[in-house]
Short mmCIF file of C-alpha atoms and ligand atoms in Angstrom, two decimals:
data_model
loop_
_atom_site.label_atom_id
_atom_site.label_comp_id
_atom_site.label_asym_id
_atom_site.label_seq_id
_atom_site.Cartn_x
_atom_site.Cartn_y
_atom_site.Cartn_z
CA MET A 972 0.11 0.13 0.23
CA LYS A 973 1.06 3.58 -0.47
CA ILE A 974 0.99 5.34 2.82
CA ALA A 975 2.32 9.02 3.47
CA ILE A 976 3.54 10.00 7.22
CA ILE A 977 2.99 13.79 8.59
CA GLY A 978 5.67 14.74 11.16
CA VAL A 979 9.07 13.33 10.92
CA GLY A 980 10.05 12.80 14.59
CA TYR A 981 10.82 9.91 16.86
CA VAL A 982 7.60 8.43 16.20
CA GLY A 983 7.11 9.60 12.49
CA LEU A 984 10.35 8.17 11.42
CA VAL A 985 10.25 4.88 12.95
CA SER A 986 6.58 4.11 11.54
CA GLY A 987 7.59 5.58 8.10
CA VAL A 988 10.83 3.08 8.00
CA CYS A 989 8.97 0.17 9.70
CA LEU A 990 6.29 0.29 7.09
CA SER A 991 8.46 0.14 4.39
CA GLU A 992 10.53 -2.17 5.91
CA VAL A 993 7.41 -4.69 5.66
CA GLY A 994 6.64 -3.89 2.30
CA HIS A 995 4.53 -0.61 1.85
CA HIS A 996 5.69 2.21 -0.13
CA VAL A 997 6.54 5.15 2.46
CA THR A 998 6.38 9.24 1.90
CA CYS A 999 7.17 10.48 5.02
CA VAL A 1000 6.46 14.68 5.17
CA ASP A 1001 7.93 17.26 7.50
CA LEU A 1002 7.86 21.19 7.53
CA ASN A 1003 11.09 20.85 8.71
CA THR A 1004 13.16 21.68 5.17
CA GLN A 1005 16.80 20.88 6.68
CA LYS A 1006 15.49 17.50 8.52
CA ILE A 1007 14.15 16.32 5.18
CA ASP A 1008 17.58 17.44 3.45
CA LYS A 1009 19.33 15.79 5.73
CA LEU A 1010 17.21 12.59 5.88
CA ASN A 1011 17.86 12.52 1.80
CA GLN A 1012 21.19 12.05 2.52
CA ASN A 1013 20.93 9.40 5.02
CA ILE A 1014 21.80 11.95 7.92
CA MET A 1015 19.43 11.03 10.76
CA PRO A 1016 18.06 13.97 12.88
CA ILE A 1017 17.61 11.57 16.17
CA TYR A 1018 19.94 8.89 17.68
CA GLU A 1019 17.70 5.48 17.58
CA PRO A 1020 19.57 1.53 17.49
CA ARG A 1021 19.34 0.37 14.10
CA LEU A 1022 17.42 3.65 12.46
CA SER A 1023 20.38 4.94 10.22
CA ASP A 1024 20.97 1.38 8.28
CA MET A 1025 17.29 0.84 7.79
CA VAL A 1026 16.54 4.22 6.43
CA ALA A 1027 19.59 3.83 3.89
CA ALA A 1028 18.22 0.30 2.84
CA ASN A 1029 14.61 1.03 2.43
CA ARG A 1030 15.32 4.07 0.46
CA ALA A 1031 17.67 2.49 -1.70
CA SER A 1032 14.92 -0.44 -2.19
CA GLY A 1033 12.72 2.74 -3.41
CA ARG A 1034 10.29 2.00 -0.80
CA LEU A 1035 10.97 4.86 1.41
CA HIS A 1036 10.79 8.78 0.59
CA PHE A 1037 11.39 12.05 2.59
CA THR A 1038 9.69 15.25 0.97
CA THR A 1039 8.42 18.45 2.24
CA ASP A 1040 5.59 18.48 -0.46
CA LEU A 1041 2.42 17.31 1.45
CA ALA A 1042 0.28 17.53 -1.62
CA ALA A 1043 2.72 15.33 -3.40
CA ALA A 1044 2.78 12.88 -0.92
CA LEU A 1045 -1.02 12.79 -0.58
CA ASN A 1046 -1.69 12.46 -4.24
CA LYS A 1047 -0.01 8.73 -4.30
CA THR A 1048 -1.67 7.60 -1.08
CA ASP A 1049 -4.86 5.84 0.52
CA ALA A 1050 -3.64 6.54 3.91
CA ALA A 1051 -1.93 9.26 5.94
CA PHE A 1052 -0.45 8.92 9.34
CA VAL A 1053 -0.42 11.76 11.33
CA ALA A 1054 2.59 11.84 14.02
CA VAL A 1055 3.34 15.26 15.09
CA GLY A 1056 3.94 16.58 18.59
CA THR A 1057 1.76 17.07 21.14
CA PRO A 1058 3.78 18.75 23.88
CA SER A 1059 1.90 19.79 27.29
CA ARG A 1060 0.34 23.54 26.79
CA GLU A 1061 2.10 25.33 28.80
CA SER A 1062 -0.66 27.51 30.63
CA ASP A 1063 -2.70 24.74 32.12
CA GLY A 1064 -0.88 21.10 31.30
CA HIS A 1065 -3.48 20.10 28.55
CA ALA A 1066 -2.10 18.37 25.24
CA ASP A 1067 -1.32 21.31 23.02
CA LEU A 1068 -3.34 20.48 19.88
CA SER A 1069 -1.97 22.76 17.44
CA GLN A 1070 0.28 20.89 15.50
CA VAL A 1071 -2.56 18.07 15.11
CA TYR A 1072 -5.15 20.77 13.77
CA ALA A 1073 -2.62 22.41 11.83
CA ALA A 1074 -1.69 18.95 10.00
CA ALA A 1075 -5.48 18.42 9.83
CA GLU A 1076 -6.12 21.50 7.80
CA SER A 1077 -2.95 21.15 5.65
CA ILE A 1078 -4.48 17.23 4.65
CA ALA A 1079 -7.91 18.92 4.11
CA GLU A 1080 -6.69 21.75 1.32
CA GLN A 1081 -3.94 19.25 -0.09
CA ALA A 1082 -5.98 16.09 -0.63
CA ALA A 1083 -6.90 14.82 -3.73
CA LYS A 1084 -8.47 11.50 -3.65
CA PRO A 1085 -10.52 9.80 -0.85
CA LEU A 1086 -8.25 9.68 2.08
CA VAL A 1087 -7.58 7.29 5.62
CA ILE A 1088 -6.39 9.48 8.33
CA ILE A 1089 -4.74 7.93 10.74
CA ASN A 1090 -3.68 9.63 14.01
CA LYS A 1091 -1.02 7.97 15.78
CA SER A 1092 0.04 11.12 17.75
CA THR A 1093 -0.90 10.70 21.17
CA VAL A 1094 -4.36 12.81 21.49
CA PRO A 1095 -6.80 13.33 24.13
CA VAL A 1096 -10.26 11.09 23.89
CA GLY A 1097 -12.20 12.98 21.58
CA THR A 1098 -9.78 14.59 19.16
CA GLY A 1099 -10.43 12.51 16.47
CA ASP A 1100 -13.97 13.92 16.75
CA GLU A 1101 -12.53 17.40 15.99
CA VAL A 1102 -10.19 16.29 13.65
CA GLU A 1103 -13.22 14.91 11.71
CA SER A 1104 -14.76 18.17 11.93
CA ILE A 1105 -11.87 20.29 10.92
CA VAL A 1106 -11.74 18.41 7.75
CA LYS A 1107 -15.08 18.10 6.89
CA GLU A 1108 -15.60 22.04 7.44
CA ALA A 1109 -12.84 22.76 5.06
CA ARG A 1110 -13.53 19.78 2.48
CA PRO A 1111 -17.14 18.91 2.52
CA GLU A 1112 -17.03 16.98 -0.43
CA LEU A 1113 -14.18 14.96 0.29
CA HIS A 1114 -14.45 11.02 1.18
CA PHE A 1115 -12.40 10.40 4.32
CA ASP A 1116 -12.08 8.48 7.48
CA ILE A 1117 -10.71 9.15 10.81
CA VAL A 1118 -8.52 6.67 12.65
CA SER A 1119 -6.92 6.36 16.10
CA ASN A 1120 -3.38 4.40 15.67
CA PRO A 1121 -1.61 5.24 19.15
CA GLU A 1122 2.10 4.14 19.16
CA PHE A 1123 3.24 2.74 22.04
CA LEU A 1124 6.88 2.32 21.14
CA ARG A 1125 9.60 3.12 23.73
CA GLU A 1126 12.98 5.20 22.51
CA GLY A 1127 15.79 3.56 22.70
CA ALA A 1128 14.26 0.47 21.57
CA ALA A 1129 11.83 2.16 18.96
CA ILE A 1130 12.54 -0.33 16.17
CA LYS A 1131 12.37 -3.63 18.01
CA ASP A 1132 9.15 -2.17 19.31
CA PHE A 1133 7.22 -1.44 16.21
CA MET A 1134 8.28 -4.43 14.51
CA THR A 1135 7.84 -6.71 17.42
CA PRO A 1136 4.96 -4.79 19.02
CA ASP A 1137 2.92 -5.92 22.50
CA ARG A 1138 -0.13 -5.13 20.54
CA ILE A 1139 -1.53 -2.83 18.00
CA VAL A 1140 -4.47 -0.78 19.15
CA ILE A 1141 -6.96 0.39 16.21
CA GLY A 1142 -9.90 2.89 16.76
CA VAL A 1143 -11.95 2.86 13.80
CA GLU A 1144 -15.65 3.83 13.10
CA SER A 1145 -16.09 2.46 9.61
CA ASP A 1146 -15.66 -1.09 8.08
CA TYR A 1147 -13.56 0.83 4.93
CA ALA A 1148 -10.79 2.31 7.39
CA LYS A 1149 -10.98 -0.97 9.30
CA ALA A 1150 -9.91 -2.80 5.92
CA ILE A 1151 -7.58 -0.17 4.94
CA MET A 1152 -6.10 -0.73 8.66
CA ALA A 1153 -5.99 -4.23 8.25
CA GLU A 1154 -4.09 -4.22 4.91
CA ILE A 1155 -1.65 -1.90 6.65
CA TYR A 1156 -0.71 -4.27 9.74
CA ALA A 1157 -1.35 -7.29 7.67
CA PRO A 1158 2.17 -8.41 7.74
CA PHE A 1159 2.18 -7.85 11.72
CA ALA A 1160 -1.38 -9.86 11.83
CA GLN A 1161 0.34 -12.67 9.81
CA GLU A 1162 3.41 -12.81 12.41
CA GLY A 1163 0.55 -13.32 14.94
CA TYR A 1164 0.90 -10.07 16.75
CA PRO A 1165 -2.34 -9.43 18.70
CA ILE A 1166 -4.52 -6.03 16.66
CA LEU A 1167 -6.88 -4.69 19.18
CA TYR A 1168 -9.88 -3.32 17.21
CA VAL A 1169 -12.03 -0.72 19.45
CA ASN A 1170 -13.65 2.38 18.74
CA ARG A 1171 -11.89 5.83 18.10
CA ARG A 1172 -12.57 7.23 21.70
CA THR A 1173 -11.47 3.84 23.10
CA SER A 1174 -8.15 3.72 21.46
CA GLU A 1175 -7.41 7.09 22.46
CA LEU A 1176 -8.14 6.86 26.25
CA THR A 1177 -6.00 3.60 25.85
CA LYS A 1178 -2.86 5.30 25.32
CA TYR A 1179 -3.10 7.44 28.22
CA ALA A 1180 -4.26 4.76 30.24
CA ALA A 1181 -1.35 2.70 29.41
CA ASN A 1182 1.18 5.38 30.10
CA SER A 1183 -0.17 6.56 33.29
CA TYR A 1184 -0.12 3.20 34.53
CA LEU A 1185 3.48 2.67 33.73
CA ALA A 1186 4.53 6.09 35.40
CA LEU A 1187 2.17 5.22 38.38
CA LYS A 1188 4.37 1.91 38.65
CA LEU A 1189 7.77 3.95 38.80
CA ALA A 1190 6.49 6.79 41.11
CA TYR A 1191 5.28 4.05 43.60
CA ILE A 1192 8.45 2.07 43.61
CA ASN A 1193 10.62 5.21 44.00
CA GLU A 1194 8.24 6.41 47.25
CA VAL A 1195 9.11 2.66 48.49
CA ALA A 1196 12.76 2.93 47.79
CA ASP A 1197 12.71 6.87 50.02
CA LEU A 1198 10.98 4.31 52.36
CA CYS A 1199 13.78 1.90 52.18
CA GLU A 1200 16.64 4.20 53.39
CA VAL A 1201 15.50 4.97 56.59
CA VAL A 1202 13.79 2.08 57.83
CA GLY A 1203 16.97 -0.25 56.61
CA ALA A 1204 15.17 -2.11 53.71
CA ASP A 1205 17.10 -2.73 50.33
CA ILE A 1206 14.71 -1.42 47.26
CA LYS A 1207 16.80 -3.86 44.92
CA GLY A 1208 15.62 -7.01 47.34
CA VAL A 1209 11.97 -5.41 47.59
CA SER A 1210 11.58 -5.16 43.77
CA LYS A 1211 12.93 -8.46 42.99
CA GLY A 1212 10.33 -9.72 45.82
CA ILE A 1213 7.28 -7.89 44.61
CA GLY A 1214 8.28 -8.43 40.52
CA LEU A 1215 8.43 -12.05 40.71
CA ASP A 1216 4.85 -12.02 41.75
CA SER A 1217 3.28 -12.94 38.29
CA ARG A 1218 0.27 -9.91 38.79
CA ILE A 1219 2.82 -7.42 39.24
CA GLY A 1220 6.23 -8.05 37.00
CA GLU A 1221 9.38 -7.53 36.59
CA LYS A 1222 9.44 -4.40 34.64
CA PHE A 1223 9.23 -0.91 35.85
CA VAL A 1224 9.69 -1.50 39.26
CA ASN A 1225 13.24 -0.41 39.64
CA ALA A 1226 13.97 2.55 41.59
CA GLY A 1227 15.91 5.71 39.98
CA PRO A 1228 15.45 9.66 39.82
CA GLY A 1229 12.25 9.84 38.72
CA TYR A 1230 10.42 9.38 35.27
CA GLY A 1231 11.01 11.79 32.53
CA GLY A 1232 10.76 11.66 28.85
CA SER A 1233 9.09 12.91 26.01
CA CYS A 1234 5.64 10.99 27.29
CA PHE A 1235 5.27 10.20 30.71
CA PRO A 1236 5.16 13.49 32.05
CA LYS A 1237 2.89 15.16 29.48
CA ASP A 1238 0.37 11.98 29.20
CA THR A 1239 -0.10 12.07 32.70
CA LEU A 1240 -0.68 16.04 32.90
CA ALA A 1241 -2.84 15.65 30.04
CA LEU A 1242 -4.99 12.45 31.49
CA VAL A 1243 -5.31 14.25 34.79
CA ARG A 1244 -6.47 17.62 32.52
CA THR A 1245 -8.93 15.61 30.87
CA ALA A 1246 -10.03 13.57 33.74
CA GLN A 1247 -10.88 16.69 35.62
CA ASP A 1248 -12.75 18.29 32.63
CA HIS A 1249 -15.18 15.56 32.61
CA GLU A 1250 -15.54 15.80 36.27
CA ARG A 1251 -13.73 12.26 36.87
CA PRO A 1252 -10.84 13.34 38.57
CA LEU A 1253 -8.07 10.58 38.62
CA ARG A 1254 -6.59 11.22 42.26
CA LEU A 1255 -3.86 8.58 41.61
CA ILE A 1256 -2.42 10.22 38.62
CA GLU A 1257 -2.66 13.75 40.32
CA MET A 1258 -0.44 12.22 43.16
CA ILE A 1259 2.15 10.63 41.00
CA VAL A 1260 2.52 13.91 38.84
CA SER A 1261 3.53 15.90 42.08
CA SER A 1262 5.39 13.03 43.60
CA ASN A 1263 7.69 13.04 40.28
CA GLY A 1264 8.04 16.65 39.67
CA TYR A 1265 9.39 16.71 43.65
CA ARG A 1266 11.61 14.00 43.29
CA LYS A 1267 14.05 15.01 40.50
CA ARG A 1268 14.37 18.03 42.35
CA ALA A 1269 15.06 16.12 45.58
CA MET A 1270 17.90 13.95 43.58
CA SER A 1271 20.09 17.46 43.76
CA ARG A 1272 19.42 17.27 47.77
CA LYS A 1273 20.37 13.98 48.19
CA ILE A 1274 23.57 14.81 46.33
CA ALA A 1275 24.29 17.52 48.39
CA HIS A 1276 23.76 15.92 51.70
CA MET A 1277 26.70 13.62 50.40
CA CYS A 1278 29.00 16.70 50.41
CA GLU A 1279 27.66 17.25 53.96
CA ASN A 1280 25.16 20.20 52.51
CA GLN A 1281 28.90 21.86 51.56
CA ILE A 1282 27.93 22.41 47.69
CA LYS A 1283 29.30 25.93 47.11
CA GLY A 1284 31.75 25.51 44.47
CA LYS A 1285 32.34 21.91 44.56
CA LYS A 1286 32.58 20.48 40.97
CA ILE A 1287 29.88 17.70 40.29
CA ALA A 1288 30.42 15.65 37.34
CA ILE A 1289 27.15 14.35 35.94
CA LEU A 1290 27.31 11.04 33.86
CA GLY A 1291 24.30 10.68 31.61
CA LEU A 1292 21.86 13.56 30.38
CA THR A 1293 19.05 11.80 28.41
CA PHE A 1294 16.06 10.92 30.20
CA LYS A 1295 16.76 6.95 29.09
CA PRO A 1296 19.91 5.43 27.33
CA ASN A 1297 20.33 4.82 23.81
CA THR A 1298 18.52 7.84 23.03
CA ASP A 1299 19.31 11.34 22.29
CA ASP A 1300 16.37 12.81 23.71
CA MET A 1301 16.55 15.11 26.65
CA ARG A 1302 12.85 16.39 27.12
CA GLU A 1303 11.91 16.13 30.60
CA ALA A 1304 15.04 14.23 31.50
CA PRO A 1305 15.57 14.04 35.44
CA SER A 1306 19.07 15.34 34.58
CA ILE A 1307 17.82 19.14 33.72
CA SER A 1308 16.06 19.16 37.20
CA ILE A 1309 19.38 17.69 39.18
CA ILE A 1310 21.77 19.77 37.27
CA GLN A 1311 19.50 22.83 37.99
CA GLY A 1312 18.97 21.90 41.37
CA LEU A 1313 22.71 21.66 42.20
CA GLN A 1314 23.64 24.90 40.19
CA ASP A 1315 21.17 26.72 42.39
CA MET A 1316 23.19 25.52 45.32
CA GLY A 1317 26.38 27.09 43.70
CA ALA A 1318 27.80 23.69 42.13
CA LYS A 1319 29.76 23.61 39.39
CA ILE A 1320 28.79 20.99 36.46
CA SER A 1321 30.79 18.90 34.18
CA ALA A 1322 28.85 16.34 31.87
CA TYR A 1323 29.44 13.34 29.76
CA ASP A 1324 26.56 11.61 27.80
CA PRO A 1325 27.22 9.36 24.75
CA GLN A 1326 24.31 10.86 22.89
CA GLY A 1327 22.39 13.78 24.47
CA ILE A 1328 24.72 16.39 24.52
CA GLU A 1329 23.84 18.64 20.99
CA ASN A 1330 20.35 18.59 22.53
CA ALA A 1331 21.06 19.36 26.41
CA LYS A 1332 22.78 22.25 25.42
CA SER A 1333 19.25 23.76 24.27
CA TYR A 1334 18.23 23.07 28.26
CA LEU A 1335 21.23 23.41 30.60
CA LYS A 1336 23.45 26.63 30.91
CA ASN A 1337 26.77 26.92 32.38
CA VAL A 1338 27.50 23.28 32.24
CA THR A 1339 30.97 22.07 30.94
CA TYR A 1340 30.28 19.23 28.57
CA CYS A 1341 32.85 16.90 28.21
CA LYS A 1342 33.88 13.94 25.61
CA SER A 1343 34.61 10.85 28.07
CA ILE A 1344 33.82 9.64 31.48
CA LEU A 1345 37.30 10.50 32.64
CA ALA A 1346 37.26 14.08 31.39
CA CYS A 1347 34.43 14.57 32.97
CA VAL A 1348 35.22 13.50 36.27
CA GLU A 1349 38.49 15.25 36.10
CA ASN A 1350 38.88 16.88 40.19
CA ALA A 1351 35.68 16.75 40.65
CA ASP A 1352 34.19 16.20 44.02
CA VAL A 1353 31.41 14.00 43.53
CA ALA A 1354 30.69 11.97 40.35
CA VAL A 1355 26.50 11.39 39.65
CA ILE A 1356 25.30 8.34 37.69
CA VAL A 1357 22.24 9.64 36.12
CA THR A 1358 21.54 7.34 33.24
CA GLU A 1359 22.23 3.98 32.87
CA TRP A 1360 24.08 3.91 29.62
CA ASP A 1361 25.91 0.70 29.25
CA GLU A 1362 29.14 2.56 29.30
CA PHE A 1363 28.23 3.37 33.06
CA ARG A 1364 28.02 -0.32 33.85
CA GLU A 1365 31.57 -0.99 33.88
CA LEU A 1366 33.29 2.57 35.22
CA PRO A 1367 37.13 2.73 34.95
CA PHE A 1368 37.17 3.17 39.04
CA ALA A 1369 40.84 3.22 39.27
CA GLU A 1370 41.24 5.87 36.91
CA MET A 1371 38.12 7.94 37.84
CA ARG A 1372 39.55 8.10 41.35
CA ALA A 1373 42.76 9.09 40.48
CA LYS A 1374 41.33 11.68 38.50
CA MET A 1375 38.73 13.32 41.18
CA ARG A 1376 39.43 15.10 43.84
CA SER A 1377 37.26 13.65 46.27
CA SER A 1378 35.68 10.23 46.58
CA VAL A 1379 31.88 10.37 46.45
CA LEU A 1380 29.90 8.47 43.80
CA VAL A 1381 26.18 8.72 43.90
CA ASP A 1382 24.33 5.97 41.70
CA LEU A 1383 20.78 7.22 40.93
CA ARG A 1384 20.58 4.02 38.78
CA ASN A 1385 21.85 1.25 41.48
CA LEU A 1386 23.87 -0.22 38.70
CA TYR A 1387 26.78 -0.90 41.80
CA GLU A 1388 26.66 -2.71 45.18
CA GLY A 1389 28.51 -0.28 48.15
CA LYS A 1390 30.83 -3.05 49.05
CA THR A 1391 32.38 -2.91 44.86
CA LEU A 1392 32.48 0.89 45.34
CA ASN A 1393 33.73 1.10 48.85
CA ALA A 1394 36.80 -1.73 47.91
CA HIS A 1395 37.48 0.93 45.00
CA GLY A 1396 38.09 3.81 47.61
CA PHE A 1397 34.46 5.50 47.12
CA ASP A 1398 31.86 6.78 49.63
CA TYR A 1399 28.98 5.15 47.58
CA GLN A 1400 25.45 5.81 47.81
CA CYS A 1401 22.33 4.57 45.82
CA VAL A 1402 18.84 4.82 45.55
CA GLY A 1403 16.50 2.85 48.38
CA ARG A 1404 19.56 1.72 50.51
CA PRO A 1405 20.14 3.44 53.99
CA LEU A 1406 23.61 5.45 53.88
CA GLU A 1407 24.51 3.66 57.03
CA THR A 1408 24.58 -0.13 55.64
CA GLN A 1409 27.13 0.85 52.75
CA LEU A 1410 29.45 3.14 55.09
CA CYS A 1411 29.34 -0.49 57.31
CA GLU A 1412 30.15 -2.44 53.96
CA ARG A 1413 32.96 0.28 54.03
CA ALA A 1414 34.31 -0.53 57.54
CA ASN A 1415 34.02 -4.33 57.17
CA ASN A 1416 35.81 -4.25 53.81
CA ASP A 1417 38.43 -2.19 55.25
CA SER A 1418 38.62 -4.23 58.16
CA GLY A 1419 38.90 -7.38 56.11
N1 NAD B 2773 8.60 10.01 21.26
C1 NAD B 2773 8.25 8.77 21.78
O1 NAD B 2773 8.82 7.99 22.36
C2 NAD B 2773 6.51 8.63 21.53
C3 NAD B 2773 6.01 7.45 21.77
C4 NAD B 2773 4.79 7.28 21.53
C5 NAD B 2773 4.18 7.89 21.10
N2 NAD B 2773 4.63 9.31 21.03
C6 NAD B 2773 3.44 10.32 20.52
O2 NAD B 2773 3.84 10.73 18.94
C7 NAD B 2773 3.57 12.22 18.66
C8 NAD B 2773 4.85 12.58 17.93
O3 NAD B 2773 5.86 12.55 18.78
P1 NAD B 2773 7.60 12.60 18.51
O4 NAD B 2773 8.12 12.44 19.83
O5 NAD B 2773 7.59 11.71 17.24
O6 NAD B 2773 7.56 14.10 18.13
P2 NAD B 2773 8.75 15.21 18.00
O7 NAD B 2773 8.57 16.58 18.26
O8 NAD B 2773 10.02 14.18 17.83
O9 NAD B 2773 8.51 14.95 16.05
C9 NAD B 2773 7.28 16.08 15.51
C10 NAD B 2773 7.57 15.83 13.92
O10 NAD B 2773 6.33 16.85 13.31
C11 NAD B 2773 6.63 18.07 12.42
N3 NAD B 2773 5.89 18.66 11.90
C12 NAD B 2773 4.81 19.74 13.26
N4 NAD B 2773 3.53 19.61 12.20
C13 NAD B 2773 3.92 19.26 11.23
C14 NAD B 2773 2.93 19.54 10.13
N5 NAD B 2773 2.08 20.30 10.03
N6 NAD B 2773 3.32 18.88 8.73
C15 NAD B 2773 4.44 18.20 8.78
N7 NAD B 2773 4.99 18.06 9.94
C16 NAD B 2773 5.00 18.23 10.82
C17 NAD B 2773 7.60 18.53 12.91
O11 NAD B 2773 8.43 19.33 12.41
C18 NAD B 2773 8.63 16.98 13.80
O12 NAD B 2773 9.57 16.76 13.11
C19 NAD B 2773 3.84 12.73 19.97
O13 NAD B 2773 2.08 12.98 20.04
C20 NAD B 2773 4.09 11.66 21.14
O14 NAD B 2773 2.99 11.86 22.19
C21 NAD B 2773 5.90 9.56 21.18
#
């Protein structure tokens, strides 16, 4: 089938390349001329494992194209996915739907033949109805359908998630649209991946309900981790102990500095606002929005505590800036609140990240960006692991210790055991384990 994708961001680009990989002819359209020019030279606008090779292969096969010409793209297609951004509206936390509505208006203006418009952006329940009105008003004579097909991929594993999905959710209101969607996803159905057909509003709400549930799990385990620190329990054991219960599951039960990224913070907030508008407040989600916001900044105080709150003028080396590994996305990354909190206390910040530095520059000021772990920790008083990149799972402790002015390592991702770090001469703190235990471990180790 011939497909257009409107919006070539993390979701649009990955969806486009994966749909061409399974045999469709895909034209990806974006307003950003620079981005399209670069893609036409095989230069990726984002970092995502396997993406570059797959784009090159599918362009070479003639099944994948990039353009800024919406009219030309629509002229060839039966189905157009909309994958534009839906950030938080600054004034009130509702989803800002201006990009979705603008894309709908452009599609209505340019569509030359009957079209199924598929919304892949994350949008509040009822947005499909609004998009339908926009297109109908602009082009009363056009035959079109509006479908909801939210995307569940995770950055860092986006290609894998799209190609081997847990499920594909499709919200349709007509048999014709259902048939078109069945054709698009036929290669996935043949492989046995579950495809769930529901009505459009159910599909729209499913995406928010899924993301908010995952955020709830994270916020919960993070609060349990805080309790562990004062009662002498170990969050790693608690996580294992609850995760082995099949009703709970082992994923999303690891404590950390708070969730970030381009989805959970904005989607939880948007769901809260939708629920309030319908006078069915989701109190649990309201709580986690506030708990997570508090937590990210609180991590800077945890780090300060390791320096006996004498942070002014200290050099803090931040290892990891992106909100998770294997992406360059800095949106709502915990590192932002942590670094700003430390800077407010007078700390000097150096930072290293394998992929995120270019994007970090537009979020953070007065940070010395470094090209390696060792350059970052040079003369540092404290090193802090903020993102669990694989590179940080095997840190060069001896070299780090030799370069650092002082010996404090704060591990906000619980990658290490206190004993190991103490043996390398570090004062170590992680999340959800009492400091006293770790110091004891050090004493035992020293005496042994
Ligand atoms: N990033 C993720 O991990 C992820 C996962 C699942 C769902 N989502 C959802 O998918 C949607 C897109 O997210 P993203 O992270 O890919 O966004 P993004 O900001 O990375 O990309 C959006 C792209 O759309 C383009 N665009 C905006 N208006 C346009 C228009 N009228 N015509 C053509 N191009 C236009 C922008 O130039 C940009 O390149 C959002 O609703 C998001 O919530 C994102």
